[in-house]
XYZ file of N, CA and C in Angstrom:
372
model
N 21.936 -5.364 -1.871
C 22.189 -6.869 -1.547
C 20.908 -7.975 -1.999
N 21.129 -8.479 -2.335
C 20.273 -9.991 -2.366
C 19.298 -10.716 -0.954
N 17.808 -10.359 -0.610
C 17.272 -10.287 0.337
C 16.336 -11.810 0.543
N 16.485 -12.120 1.410
C 16.205 -13.230 1.952
C 14.719 -13.142 2.267
N 13.417 -14.416 1.783
C 12.374 -14.915 2.464
C 12.153 -15.759 3.162
N 11.943 -15.242 4.242
C 10.700 -16.678 4.603
C 9.681 -17.002 4.433
N 8.920 -18.588 4.721
C 8.011 -18.681 4.240
C 7.667 -20.106 5.233
N 6.487 -20.612 5.446
C 6.152 -21.431 5.876
C 5.939 -21.957 7.809
N 5.729 -20.418 8.300
C 5.787 -19.927 9.241
C 4.269 -20.807 9.994
N 3.644 -20.623 10.832
C 2.085 -20.842 10.960
C 1.955 -21.412 12.624
N 0.387 -22.076 12.829
C 0.578 -22.276 13.958
C -0.034 -23.759 14.205
N 1.072 -23.948 15.486
C 0.593 -25.636 15.210
C 0.068 -26.064 17.272
N -0.021 -27.362 16.881
C -0.043 -27.988 18.369
C 1.175 -28.446 19.348
N 1.310 -28.479 19.792
C 2.602 -28.520 20.869
C 3.058 -29.992 20.003
N 4.492 -30.812 19.769
C 4.494 -32.415 19.441
C 4.058 -32.050 18.159
N 3.572 -31.071 17.542
C 3.608 -30.825 15.816
C 4.908 -30.764 15.402
N 4.270 -30.269 13.472
C 5.976 -30.114 12.980
C 5.765 -28.968 11.855
N 6.947 -28.292 11.869
C 6.659 -27.278 10.761
C 7.889 -27.135 10.144
N 7.888 -26.631 8.723
C 8.938 -26.805 7.748
C 9.242 -25.531 8.002
N 10.501 -24.402 7.776
C 10.278 -22.914 7.850
C 11.012 -23.346 6.107
N 11.129 -21.855 5.046
C 12.175 -21.754 4.332
C 12.609 -20.910 4.118
N 13.551 -20.885 3.004
C 13.928 -19.156 3.130
C 14.644 -19.028 1.492
N 14.035 -18.071 1.081
C 14.620 -18.599 -0.635
C 15.863 -17.121 -0.207
N 17.650 -17.980 -0.864
C 17.933 -17.342 -0.677
C 19.217 -17.188 -1.586
N 18.484 -17.004 -2.649
C 19.258 -16.437 -4.545
C 20.530 -15.538 -4.106
N 21.889 -16.770 -4.170
C 22.907 -15.821 -4.183
C 23.651 -16.028 -2.713
N 23.386 -16.908 -1.714
C 23.817 -17.054 -0.876
C 24.141 -18.716 -0.310
N 23.139 -18.958 -0.747
C 23.396 -20.515 -0.822
C 25.024 -21.013 -1.411
N 26.409 -20.427 -0.984
C 27.310 -21.626 -1.699
C 28.487 -21.392 -0.779
N 29.750 -21.688 -0.746
C 30.321 -21.814 0.790
C 31.138 -20.725 0.852
N 31.093 -19.585 0.436
C 30.912 -18.487 1.144
C 30.223 -17.553 2.063
N 29.058 -18.085 2.395
C 28.098 -17.631 3.424
C 28.042 -18.686 4.326
N 28.188 -17.984 5.689
C 27.824 -18.702 6.769
C 25.593 -18.516 6.579
N 25.116 -19.598 7.035
C 23.386 -19.091 6.579
C 22.772 -19.751 8.665
N 21.541 -18.965 8.940
C 21.616 -19.130 10.344
C 20.022 -19.143 10.358
N 19.532 -19.603 11.650
C 18.238 -19.710 11.841
C 17.940 -18.054 13.042
N 17.486 -17.681 12.674
C 17.696 -17.302 14.615
C 15.913 -16.563 14.766
N 14.957 -16.562 16.023
C 14.381 -16.434 16.921
C 14.163 -15.523 17.108
N 13.012 -14.414 17.677
C 12.198 -13.601 18.598
C 11.154 -13.472 18.986
N 11.591 -13.828 20.151
C 9.972 -13.958 21.323
C 9.527 -12.303 22.073
N 8.163 -12.060 22.067
C 7.708 -10.547 22.477
C 8.509 -10.456 23.702
N 8.933 -9.236 23.787
C 9.999 -9.027 24.952
C 11.439 -9.925 25.347
N 11.734 -10.786 24.406
C 12.631 -11.073 24.242
C 14.001 -10.765 23.316
N 15.304 -10.946 23.834
C 16.617 -10.480 22.453
C 15.935 -12.246 21.677
N 16.306 -10.938 20.525
C 16.755 -12.332 18.990
C 17.717 -12.972 19.385
N 17.295 -14.587 19.380
C 18.503 -15.704 19.571
C 18.856 -16.732 18.308
N 20.043 -17.014 18.512
C 20.471 -18.059 17.264
C 19.827 -19.701 17.235
N 19.302 -19.666 16.710
C 18.656 -21.382 16.974
C 19.509 -22.328 15.978
N 19.977 -22.099 14.426
C 20.514 -23.107 13.955
C 21.641 -22.043 12.618
N 22.580 -22.703 12.761
C 23.896 -22.771 11.905
C 24.434 -23.455 10.347
N 24.566 -23.482 9.331
C 24.974 -24.378 8.575
C 26.139 -22.613 8.126
N 27.351 -23.926 7.641
C 28.774 -23.469 7.154
C 28.472 -23.818 4.947
N 28.912 -22.958 4.782
C 29.557 -22.945 3.160
C 29.769 -24.646 3.184
N 30.643 -25.474 3.847
C 30.741 -26.904 3.557
C 29.306 -27.873 4.084
N 28.482 -26.877 4.990
C 26.789 -28.616 5.520
C 27.040 -28.442 7.147
N 28.790 -28.004 7.666
C 28.957 -28.825 8.715
C 27.766 -27.775 9.229
N 26.562 -28.043 10.882
C 25.357 -26.930 10.990
C 26.161 -27.759 12.935
N 25.205 -26.476 13.769
C 25.849 -26.211 14.902
C 23.909 -25.638 15.191
N 23.683 -26.608 16.396
C 22.132 -26.065 17.021
C 22.192 -24.934 18.246
N 21.069 -23.986 18.756
C 20.936 -24.360 20.333
C 20.905 -25.454 21.332
N 21.187 -25.135 22.359
C 21.069 -26.187 23.071
C 19.079 -26.568 23.040
N 18.897 -25.666 22.897
C 17.251 -26.033 23.625
C 16.086 -26.290 22.199
N 17.339 -26.189 20.739
C 16.404 -27.065 19.818
C 16.847 -28.431 19.491
N 18.271 -28.690 20.168
C 19.497 -30.218 19.451
C 18.087 -31.149 19.751
N 18.392 -32.124 18.352
C 17.757 -33.208 18.520
C 16.242 -32.729 17.845
N 15.704 -32.153 17.924
C 14.633 -31.525 17.456
C 14.125 -31.026 16.303
N 15.057 -29.638 15.908
C 15.651 -29.087 14.893
C 16.589 -29.087 13.799
N 16.336 -28.979 12.802
C 17.674 -29.447 11.357
C 17.669 -28.672 10.736
N 19.053 -27.896 10.645
C 19.209 -26.585 9.027
C 19.610 -27.286 7.889
N 18.766 -27.063 6.627
C 19.998 -27.983 5.377
C 19.618 -26.286 4.545
N 20.497 -27.017 3.249
C 20.447 -25.921 2.354
C 19.546 -27.048 1.172
N 19.085 -26.294 0.414
C 19.194 -27.109 -0.561
C 19.177 -26.809 -2.088
N 20.065 -26.580 -2.641
C 21.534 -25.922 -3.330
C 20.397 -25.350 -4.609
N 20.045 -26.832 -5.316
C 19.367 -26.613 -6.435
C 17.787 -25.172 -6.046
N 17.442 -24.814 -5.287
C 16.264 -24.271 -4.872
C 17.278 -23.467 -4.881
N 17.971 -23.228 -4.289
C 18.731 -22.193 -3.231
C 17.991 -21.609 -2.347
N 17.295 -22.761 -1.124
C 16.783 -22.662 -0.567
C 17.240 -22.710 0.815
N 17.315 -22.244 2.340
C 17.442 -22.395 3.153
C 16.540 -23.185 4.024
N 16.805 -24.436 4.851
C 15.142 -24.240 5.371
C 15.701 -25.249 6.755
N 14.458 -24.384 7.934
C 14.358 -25.645 8.986
C 13.214 -26.621 9.148
N 13.799 -27.657 9.680
C 13.013 -28.351 10.075
C 12.505 -29.151 11.840
N 11.345 -28.623 12.205
C 10.825 -28.011 13.273
C 10.214 -29.321 13.846
N 10.841 -30.876 14.521
C 10.374 -31.388 14.711
C 9.705 -30.840 16.631
N 8.805 -31.585 16.889
C 8.405 -31.819 18.458
C 8.400 -30.196 19.099
N 7.540 -29.757 18.415
C 7.163 -28.336 18.732
C 6.906 -27.807 20.166
N 7.573 -27.307 21.242
C 7.059 -26.687 22.529
C 6.394 -25.409 22.117
N 5.904 -25.019 23.055
C 5.563 -23.628 22.897
C 6.484 -22.614 23.374
N 7.484 -22.994 24.077
C 8.506 -21.995 24.009
C 9.401 -22.000 23.138
N 8.705 -22.453 21.813
C 9.330 -22.505 20.367
C 8.862 -21.151 19.836
N 7.298 -20.977 20.607
C 6.537 -19.943 19.748
C 7.699 -18.436 19.309
N 7.508 -17.875 18.137
C 8.395 -16.987 18.174
C 8.519 -16.716 16.760
N 8.757 -14.716 16.256
C 9.007 -14.751 14.868
C 10.582 -15.436 14.427
N 10.902 -16.515 13.557
C 12.012 -16.602 12.852
C 12.530 -15.674 11.356
N 13.388 -15.872 11.813
C 13.954 -14.908 10.470
C 15.501 -15.559 10.161
N 15.706 -15.706 8.823
C 16.963 -16.601 8.067
C 17.477 -15.622 8.470
N 19.005 -15.831 8.167
C 20.615 -14.226 8.253
C 21.570 -14.767 7.257
N 22.295 -13.978 6.833
C 23.278 -15.070 5.752
C 25.042 -13.303 6.165
N 25.601 -14.812 6.706
C 27.174 -13.393 6.567
C 28.178 -14.434 5.435
N 28.880 -13.430 4.983
C 29.905 -13.292 4.217
C 30.928 -14.536 5.263
N 31.498 -15.478 4.833
C 32.681 -16.043 5.763
C 32.865 -17.212 4.778
N 34.014 -17.779 4.610
C 34.422 -19.071 4.532
C 34.753 -19.958 5.417
N 34.511 -19.610 6.432
C 34.242 -20.703 8.119
C 32.867 -20.503 9.065
N 32.733 -20.166 10.454
C 32.088 -20.750 11.090
C 31.742 -18.983 11.337
N 30.189 -18.664 11.894
C 30.412 -16.850 11.998
C 29.717 -17.574 13.396
N 30.092 -16.314 14.921
C 29.011 -17.427 15.824
C 28.105 -16.873 15.563
N 27.006 -17.831 16.412
C 25.536 -17.783 16.222
C 24.552 -16.507 17.309
N 25.560 -15.569 16.547
C 25.217 -13.864 17.450
C 24.864 -12.782 16.295
N 23.398 -12.174 16.485
C 23.004 -11.533 15.420
C 23.715 -10.623 14.853
N 24.621 -9.438 15.076
C 25.428 -9.047 14.995
C 26.142 -9.283 13.771
N 26.704 -10.136 13.688
C 27.430 -11.051 12.912
C 27.378 -11.211 11.397
N 25.653 -10.763 11.486
C 25.078 -11.128 10.230
C 24.649 -10.124 9.336
N 25.241 -10.120 8.445
C 24.695 -8.693 7.892
C 23.466 -8.372 6.252
N 22.826 -10.111 6.160
C 21.801 -9.932 5.628
C 20.026 -10.779 5.785
N 19.482 -10.374 6.333
C 17.938 -10.737 6.967
C 16.842 -10.580 6.563
N 15.729 -11.994 6.608
C 14.684 -11.380 5.826
C 13.947 -10.815 7.064
N 12.719 -11.143 6.150
C 11.578 -10.118 7.541
C 11.149 -11.255 8.799
N 11.005 -12.385 8.321
C 10.499 -13.061 10.080
C 9.265 -13.432 8.844
N 9.020 -14.802 9.721
C 7.601 -15.457 9.251
C 7.442 -15.997 11.072
N 6.120 -15.398 10.953
C 5.691 -16.390 12.622
C 5.331 -17.868 12.742
N 5.877 -18.251 14.173
C 5.229 -19.252 14.381
C 5.070 -19.329 15.983
N 3.830 -19.869 15.510
C 3.112 -19.981 17.184
C 2.860 -21.655 17.712
N 2.824 -22.019 18.987
C 2.567 -23.240 19.113
C 2.058 -23.036 20.687
N 0.758 -23.929 20.191
C 0.018 -23.973 21.733
C 0.053 -25.369 21.879
N -0.354 -25.254 23.376
C -0.231 -26.486 24.765
C -2.030 -27.154 24.086
């Protein structure tokens, strides 16, 4: 499998922004649905945002209007722009890929390739 490698995490204050990147060589084309998930300590992994091969996006209600997922096809990179961060956004963030021509549910079990994660910590 082609690896996914996240970067861009860090520690910020509430209200600030972070931009996560995921090097995704081999996945950023129309045959894959790409997504971001996050997992906070003691909680289950949850879907944050997804983008399919046609550029259509969807978001979890908790991040809608604050986060934006996109693909830089030239750089073969999946991006998550996170604005107006709140402490509840604190988690390990993972990028994931699923081979599909259409939509894949934003549920971890549907994604077959995962990165190692990047930590995001938001303090109040």
